PDB file of C-alpha atoms in Angstrom:
ATOM      1  CA  UNK A   1     -27.347  -8.997  -3.540  1.00 43.00           C
ATOM      2  CA  UNK A   2     -30.061  -7.437  -5.481  1.00 47.00           C
ATOM      3  CA  UNK A   3     -31.264  -3.756  -4.620  1.00 49.00           C
ATOM      4  CA  UNK A   4     -34.508  -5.574  -4.060  1.00 50.00           C
ATOM      5  CA  UNK A   5     -33.084  -8.293  -1.615  1.00 48.00           C
ATOM      6  CA  UNK A   6     -30.922  -5.570   0.004  1.00 50.00           C
ATOM      7  CA  UNK A   7     -34.270  -2.978   0.904  1.00 54.00           C
ATOM      8  CA  UNK A   8     -35.666  -6.492   1.863  1.00 58.00           C
ATOM      9  CA  UNK A   9     -32.795  -6.761   4.649  1.00 60.00           C
ATOM     10  CA  UNK A  10     -33.026  -3.034   5.649  1.00 66.00           C
ATOM     11  CA  UNK A  11     -29.614  -2.717   3.778  1.00 70.00           C
ATOM     12  CA  UNK A  12     -29.289   0.277   1.459  1.00 77.00           C
ATOM     13  CA  UNK A  13     -27.246   0.761  -1.615  1.00 83.00           C
ATOM     14  CA  UNK A  14     -25.516   4.318  -1.524  1.00 86.00           C
ATOM     15  CA  UNK A  15     -24.014   5.516  -4.449  1.00 89.00           C
ATOM     16  CA  UNK A  16     -20.142   5.771  -3.330  1.00 87.00           C
ATOM     17  CA  UNK A  17     -20.072   9.757  -4.621  1.00 83.00           C
ATOM     18  CA  UNK A  18     -22.718  10.407  -1.577  1.00 88.00           C
ATOM     19  CA  UNK A  19     -19.841   8.491   1.125  1.00 88.00           C
ATOM     20  CA  UNK A  20     -19.100  10.879   3.728  1.00 87.00           C
ATOM     21  CA  UNK A  21     -16.068   8.809   3.965  1.00 86.00           C
ATOM     22  CA  UNK A  22     -15.352   8.211   0.080  1.00 85.00           C
ATOM     23  CA  UNK A  23     -12.787  10.921   0.026  1.00 90.00           C
ATOM     24  CA  UNK A  24     -10.337   8.446   2.499  1.00 93.00           C
ATOM     25  CA  UNK A  25      -7.806   6.164   1.230  1.00 93.00           C
ATOM     26  CA  UNK A  26      -8.642   3.069  -0.105  1.00 95.00           C
ATOM     27  CA  UNK A  27      -8.951   0.485   2.653  1.00 95.00           C
ATOM     28  CA  UNK A  28      -6.488  -2.535   2.912  1.00 96.00           C
ATOM     29  CA  UNK A  29      -9.967  -4.918   2.047  1.00 96.00           C
ATOM     30  CA  UNK A  30     -10.648  -3.018  -0.713  1.00 95.00           C
ATOM     31  CA  UNK A  31      -6.690  -2.712  -2.046  1.00 95.00           C
ATOM     32  CA  UNK A  32      -6.266  -6.312  -1.533  1.00 96.00           C
ATOM     33  CA  UNK A  33      -9.886  -7.465  -3.622  1.00 96.00           C
ATOM     34  CA  UNK A  34      -8.779  -4.829  -6.653  1.00 96.00           C
ATOM     35  CA  UNK A  35      -5.579  -6.538  -6.885  1.00 96.00           C
ATOM     36  CA  UNK A  36      -7.347  -9.693  -7.096  1.00 96.00           C
ATOM     37  CA  UNK A  37     -10.010  -8.456  -9.556  1.00 97.00           C
ATOM     38  CA  UNK A  38      -7.596  -6.669 -11.576  1.00 97.00           C
ATOM     39  CA  UNK A  39      -4.807  -9.857 -11.953  1.00 97.00           C
ATOM     40  CA  UNK A  40      -7.770 -11.193 -13.382  1.00 96.00           C
ATOM     41  CA  UNK A  41      -9.214  -8.898 -15.851  1.00 96.00           C
ATOM     42  CA  UNK A  42      -5.321  -8.331 -16.949  1.00 96.00           C
ATOM     43  CA  UNK A  43      -5.144  -4.754 -15.737  1.00 95.00           C
ATOM     44  CA  UNK A  44      -3.375  -2.290 -13.277  1.00 94.00           C
ATOM     45  CA  UNK A  45      -4.877  -0.713 -10.554  1.00 93.00           C
ATOM     46  CA  UNK A  46      -4.352   2.816 -10.099  1.00 90.00           C
ATOM     47  CA  UNK A  47      -2.504   4.320  -7.573  1.00 90.00           C
ATOM     48  CA  UNK A  48      -3.977   6.470  -4.635  1.00 92.00           C
ATOM     49  CA  UNK A  49      -7.569   5.434  -4.726  1.00 95.00           C
ATOM     50  CA  UNK A  50      -9.922   6.793  -2.711  1.00 95.00           C
ATOM     51  CA  UNK A  51     -12.620   4.450  -1.059  1.00 95.00           C
ATOM     52  CA  UNK A  52     -15.092   5.724  -3.397  1.00 95.00           C
ATOM     53  CA  UNK A  53     -12.699   5.605  -6.591  1.00 95.00           C
ATOM     54  CA  UNK A  54     -11.985   1.734  -5.172  1.00 96.00           C
ATOM     55  CA  UNK A  55     -15.648   0.970  -4.700  1.00 95.00           C
ATOM     56  CA  UNK A  56     -16.600   2.412  -8.276  1.00 95.00           C
ATOM     57  CA  UNK A  57     -13.315   0.602 -10.095  1.00 96.00           C
ATOM     58  CA  UNK A  58     -14.087  -2.920  -8.056  1.00 95.00           C
ATOM     59  CA  UNK A  59     -17.834  -2.484  -9.769  1.00 94.00           C
ATOM     60  CA  UNK A  60     -16.288  -2.084 -13.134  1.00 95.00           C
ATOM     61  CA  UNK A  61     -13.937  -5.421 -12.387  1.00 96.00           C
ATOM     62  CA  UNK A  62     -16.549  -7.456 -11.196  1.00 96.00           C
ATOM     63  CA  UNK A  63     -18.420  -6.976 -14.285  1.00 94.00           C
ATOM     64  CA  UNK A  64     -15.436  -7.541 -16.358  1.00 94.00           C
ATOM     65  CA  UNK A  65     -14.269 -10.511 -14.759  1.00 95.00           C
ATOM     66  CA  UNK A  66     -17.911 -11.964 -14.237  1.00 93.00           C
ATOM     67  CA  UNK A  67     -17.941 -11.693 -10.039  1.00 89.00           C
ATOM     68  CA  UNK A  68     -20.755  -9.061 -10.887  1.00 75.00           C
ATOM     69  CA  UNK A  69     -23.683  -8.667  -8.699  1.00 63.00           C
TER      70      UNK A  69
END
């Protein structure tokens, strides 16, 4: 979804660095999706990611695999 579409729908995209829970461990859903993207990109998933780190890595791998927004 584009930033404009998010704004029109009342959704706000917040930088992971600004998340209050960003330093918590990666969620199961994030970890699963990361492994899917990493397999497609022929990359390894770093160990012990935080939620914020995982979000940034997901964005990076989405771009690399063509699944980006």
